[in-house]
Short mmCIF file of C-alpha atoms in Angstrom, two decimals:
data_model
loop_
_atom_site.label_atom_id
_atom_site.label_comp_id
_atom_site.label_asym_id
_atom_site.label_seq_id
_atom_site.Cartn_x
_atom_site.Cartn_y
_atom_site.Cartn_z
CA UNK A 1 104.55 106.52 93.47
CA UNK A 2 105.55 109.25 96.04
CA UNK A 3 107.27 108.00 99.17
CA UNK A 4 105.17 108.64 102.29
CA UNK A 5 106.55 109.85 105.36
CA UNK A 6 103.65 109.43 107.90
CA UNK A 7 102.18 105.96 108.59
CA UNK A 8 98.75 105.57 107.40
CA UNK A 9 96.23 104.14 109.84
CA UNK A 10 94.94 100.60 109.17
CA UNK A 11 91.96 100.47 106.96
CA UNK A 12 89.24 97.95 105.83
CA UNK A 13 89.07 96.46 102.49
CA UNK A 14 87.46 98.89 100.18
CA UNK A 15 84.34 97.81 98.37
CA UNK A 16 86.05 98.14 95.10
CA UNK A 17 88.66 96.03 96.04
CA UNK A 18 86.27 93.51 97.52
CA UNK A 19 84.12 93.40 94.33
CA UNK A 20 87.39 93.10 91.99
CA UNK A 21 88.52 89.99 94.13
CA UNK A 22 85.29 88.58 94.11
CA UNK A 23 84.85 88.49 90.45
CA UNK A 24 88.34 86.90 89.94
CA UNK A 25 87.66 84.33 92.90
CA UNK A 26 84.22 83.21 91.41
CA UNK A 27 86.28 81.87 88.23
CA UNK A 28 87.89 79.46 90.53
CA UNK A 29 84.77 78.31 92.83
CA UNK A 30 85.06 74.59 94.00
CA UNK A 31 81.99 73.92 91.48
CA UNK A 32 84.21 75.09 88.55
CA UNK A 33 86.79 72.83 87.07
CA UNK A 34 90.13 73.07 88.47
CA UNK A 35 92.31 75.75 85.91
CA UNK A 36 95.68 74.86 84.46
CA UNK A 37 98.98 76.03 85.80
CA UNK A 38 98.97 79.02 83.15
CA UNK A 39 95.34 79.99 83.97
CA UNK A 40 96.25 80.06 87.83
CA UNK A 41 99.10 82.20 87.30
CA UNK A 42 97.19 84.55 85.44
CA UNK A 43 94.39 84.71 88.15
CA UNK A 44 96.88 85.29 90.76
CA UNK A 45 98.46 88.19 88.85
CA UNK A 46 95.03 89.99 88.35
CA UNK A 47 94.09 89.25 91.96
CA UNK A 48 97.17 91.18 93.15
CA UNK A 49 96.91 93.85 90.71
CA UNK A 50 93.08 94.46 91.26
CA UNK A 51 93.65 94.35 95.08
CA UNK A 52 96.42 97.00 95.03
CA UNK A 53 94.96 99.34 92.38
CA UNK A 54 91.56 99.30 93.96
CA UNK A 55 92.96 99.73 97.39
CA UNK A 56 92.42 103.43 99.09
CA UNK A 57 95.69 102.69 100.80
CA UNK A 58 97.74 101.91 97.31
CA UNK A 59 101.38 102.22 98.11
CA UNK A 60 100.56 103.26 102.05
CA UNK A 61 102.80 101.76 104.67
CA UNK A 62 100.81 99.33 106.86
CA UNK A 63 101.78 97.38 109.90
CA UNK A 64 103.36 93.86 109.02
CA UNK A 65 105.45 91.34 110.29
CA UNK A 66 108.38 93.08 108.82
CA UNK A 67 108.24 96.43 107.47
CA UNK A 68 111.19 96.35 105.17
CA UNK A 69 113.82 94.11 104.06
CA UNK A 70 116.04 95.91 106.36
CA UNK A 71 114.20 95.11 109.38
CA UNK A 72 113.56 91.63 108.64
CA UNK A 73 117.35 91.17 107.96
CA UNK A 74 117.84 92.72 111.55
CA UNK A 75 115.54 90.31 113.27
CA UNK A 76 117.25 87.37 111.56
CA UNK A 77 120.28 88.30 112.96
CA UNK A 78 119.03 88.81 116.59
CA UNK A 79 119.91 85.81 118.85
CA UNK A 80 116.76 86.62 120.96
CA UNK A 81 114.49 86.34 117.91
CA UNK A 82 112.12 83.22 117.83
CA UNK A 83 112.04 83.48 113.91
CA UNK A 84 114.53 81.70 112.12
CA UNK A 85 115.27 82.23 108.29
CA UNK A 86 115.22 78.74 106.52
CA UNK A 87 115.95 79.79 102.93
CA UNK A 88 116.16 82.82 100.58
CA UNK A 89 115.82 83.05 96.97
CA UNK A 90 115.93 86.24 94.44
CA UNK A 91 112.96 86.75 92.60
CA UNK A 92 111.86 89.82 90.20
CA UNK A 93 114.44 91.90 92.08
CA UNK A 94 112.90 91.10 95.40
CA UNK A 95 113.20 88.03 97.86
CA UNK A 96 111.50 84.96 98.68
CA UNK A 97 112.14 83.92 102.07
CA UNK A 98 110.87 80.96 104.19
CA UNK A 99 110.79 81.15 107.91
CA UNK A 100 109.80 78.90 111.30
CA UNK A 101 108.95 80.53 114.28
CA UNK A 102 108.00 79.16 117.69
CA UNK A 103 103.86 79.56 117.96
CA UNK A 104 102.28 80.15 121.26
CA UNK A 105 99.11 79.75 119.70
CA UNK A 106 99.61 76.24 118.33
CA UNK A 107 102.28 74.84 120.97
CA UNK A 108 105.01 74.34 118.42
CA UNK A 109 106.81 75.30 115.27
CA UNK A 110 105.08 77.02 112.58
CA UNK A 111 106.38 77.75 108.93
CA UNK A 112 105.61 80.66 106.70
CA UNK A 113 106.97 82.06 103.33
CA UNK A 114 106.87 85.76 102.42
CA UNK A 115 107.74 87.76 99.11
CA UNK A 116 109.64 91.14 99.91
CA UNK A 117 109.32 93.18 96.93
CA UNK A 118 112.17 95.59 95.86
CA UNK A 119 110.14 98.72 97.40
CA UNK A 120 110.65 96.88 100.68
CA UNK A 121 114.12 98.02 100.59
CA UNK A 122 113.18 101.58 100.78
CA UNK A 123 110.11 101.94 102.85
CA UNK A 124 107.24 99.96 104.71
CA UNK A 125 104.74 98.39 101.78
CA UNK A 126 101.33 96.96 101.83
CA UNK A 127 100.73 93.21 102.51
CA UNK A 128 98.60 90.51 101.13
CA UNK A 129 98.12 87.26 103.09
CA UNK A 130 97.38 84.23 100.94
CA UNK A 131 95.54 81.49 102.73
CA UNK A 132 95.98 78.22 100.80
CA UNK A 133 93.33 75.40 101.08
CA UNK A 134 93.04 71.78 102.07
CA UNK A 135 96.09 69.50 102.07
CA UNK A 136 98.62 72.39 101.17
CA UNK A 137 101.53 73.95 102.94
CA UNK A 138 103.10 77.56 102.58
CA UNK A 139 104.94 76.27 99.40
CA UNK A 140 101.94 75.73 97.17
CA UNK A 141 100.91 79.41 96.29
CA UNK A 142 104.58 80.41 96.72
CA UNK A 143 106.01 78.09 94.37
CA UNK A 144 103.05 77.95 91.88
CA UNK A 145 100.98 81.08 92.17
CA UNK A 146 103.15 83.16 89.91
CA UNK A 147 102.28 86.41 91.64
CA UNK A 148 105.69 87.53 92.33
CA UNK A 149 106.33 89.72 89.36
CA UNK A 150 103.02 91.74 89.89
CA UNK A 151 103.97 92.07 93.55
CA UNK A 152 107.47 93.41 92.31
CA UNK A 153 105.71 95.85 90.00
CA UNK A 154 103.21 96.89 92.58
CA UNK A 155 105.63 96.96 95.50
CA UNK A 156 103.43 94.73 97.67
CA UNK A 157 104.59 92.16 100.10
CA UNK A 158 102.79 88.59 99.98
CA UNK A 159 102.72 86.37 103.12
CA UNK A 160 101.93 82.66 102.62
CA UNK A 161 101.02 81.00 106.10
CA UNK A 162 100.97 77.28 106.51
CA UNK A 163 97.54 75.65 106.80
CA UNK A 164 97.67 73.95 110.32
CA UNK A 165 100.17 72.78 112.99
CA UNK A 166 102.43 70.17 111.83
CA UNK A 167 103.40 67.04 114.10
CA UNK A 168 101.08 68.02 117.08
CA UNK A 169 100.38 64.74 118.09
CA UNK A 170 96.52 65.13 118.34
CA UNK A 171 94.77 61.69 117.79
CA UNK A 172 93.17 61.50 114.58
CA UNK A 173 94.89 64.56 113.05
CA UNK A 174 96.16 62.47 110.26
CA UNK A 175 93.47 60.27 109.72
CA UNK A 176 91.67 62.29 106.90
CA UNK A 177 92.69 64.90 104.52
CA UNK A 178 89.81 67.35 105.36
CA UNK A 179 90.60 67.57 109.39
CA UNK A 180 93.88 67.76 111.01
CA UNK A 181 97.26 68.25 109.39
CA UNK A 182 97.07 70.44 106.27
CA UNK A 183 93.42 71.42 107.15
CA UNK A 184 93.21 73.87 110.01
CA UNK A 185 90.76 76.03 108.34
CA UNK A 186 92.44 79.22 109.97
CA UNK A 187 90.02 78.94 113.04
CA UNK A 188 90.63 78.19 116.58
CA UNK A 189 89.50 74.83 117.76
CA UNK A 190 87.07 74.89 120.87
CA UNK A 191 87.27 71.16 121.96
CA UNK A 192 89.94 69.13 123.40
CA UNK A 193 92.35 68.07 122.65
CA UNK A 194 92.33 69.99 119.29
CA UNK A 195 91.95 73.44 121.13
CA UNK A 196 95.65 72.77 122.66
CA UNK A 197 97.22 73.10 119.22
CA UNK A 198 94.62 73.96 116.44
CA UNK A 199 94.43 77.74 117.10
CA UNK A 200 95.03 79.14 113.57
CA UNK A 201 92.74 82.20 113.70
#
């Protein structure tokens, strides 16, 4: 596509994109059997491709934690930065990075992974945030999703946040798989002691 020199304003998800993603996610609803690894990778590719092609801001620059590989590299080298690069691996001409950062919302260190497509070296790119489910970390979809080839071809960044604080020390956070560690549900807790750390929205 043509390079855009003017940044586009943020826009809401189009109805076409929402419908496309909804049809795909229906196939992996909790009431259905869990698909095999091959099927999951195909779905990830379909989700990524459908979301990008249906979006009215296809290829348009959007605000993201890193607008390009260059700016991300600059942040890594800054001594004042609270973001620390933990690992980096090449994939489909792009780069898979894992970061930790100090979070004021959770009161501790948080981790996320990100795929920077080759296009991010040249200009800001669209971004998709993948929110994993219960018991997952940022590694699950990054390592098993199989979305990087589609992201590289479409010029889309993909961010994989962790699912909860880790080691917050809240009583009971490790007592059950569906509440606490690995189960933050991407919401903000309103009751103490959870509200001191479990602020995931």
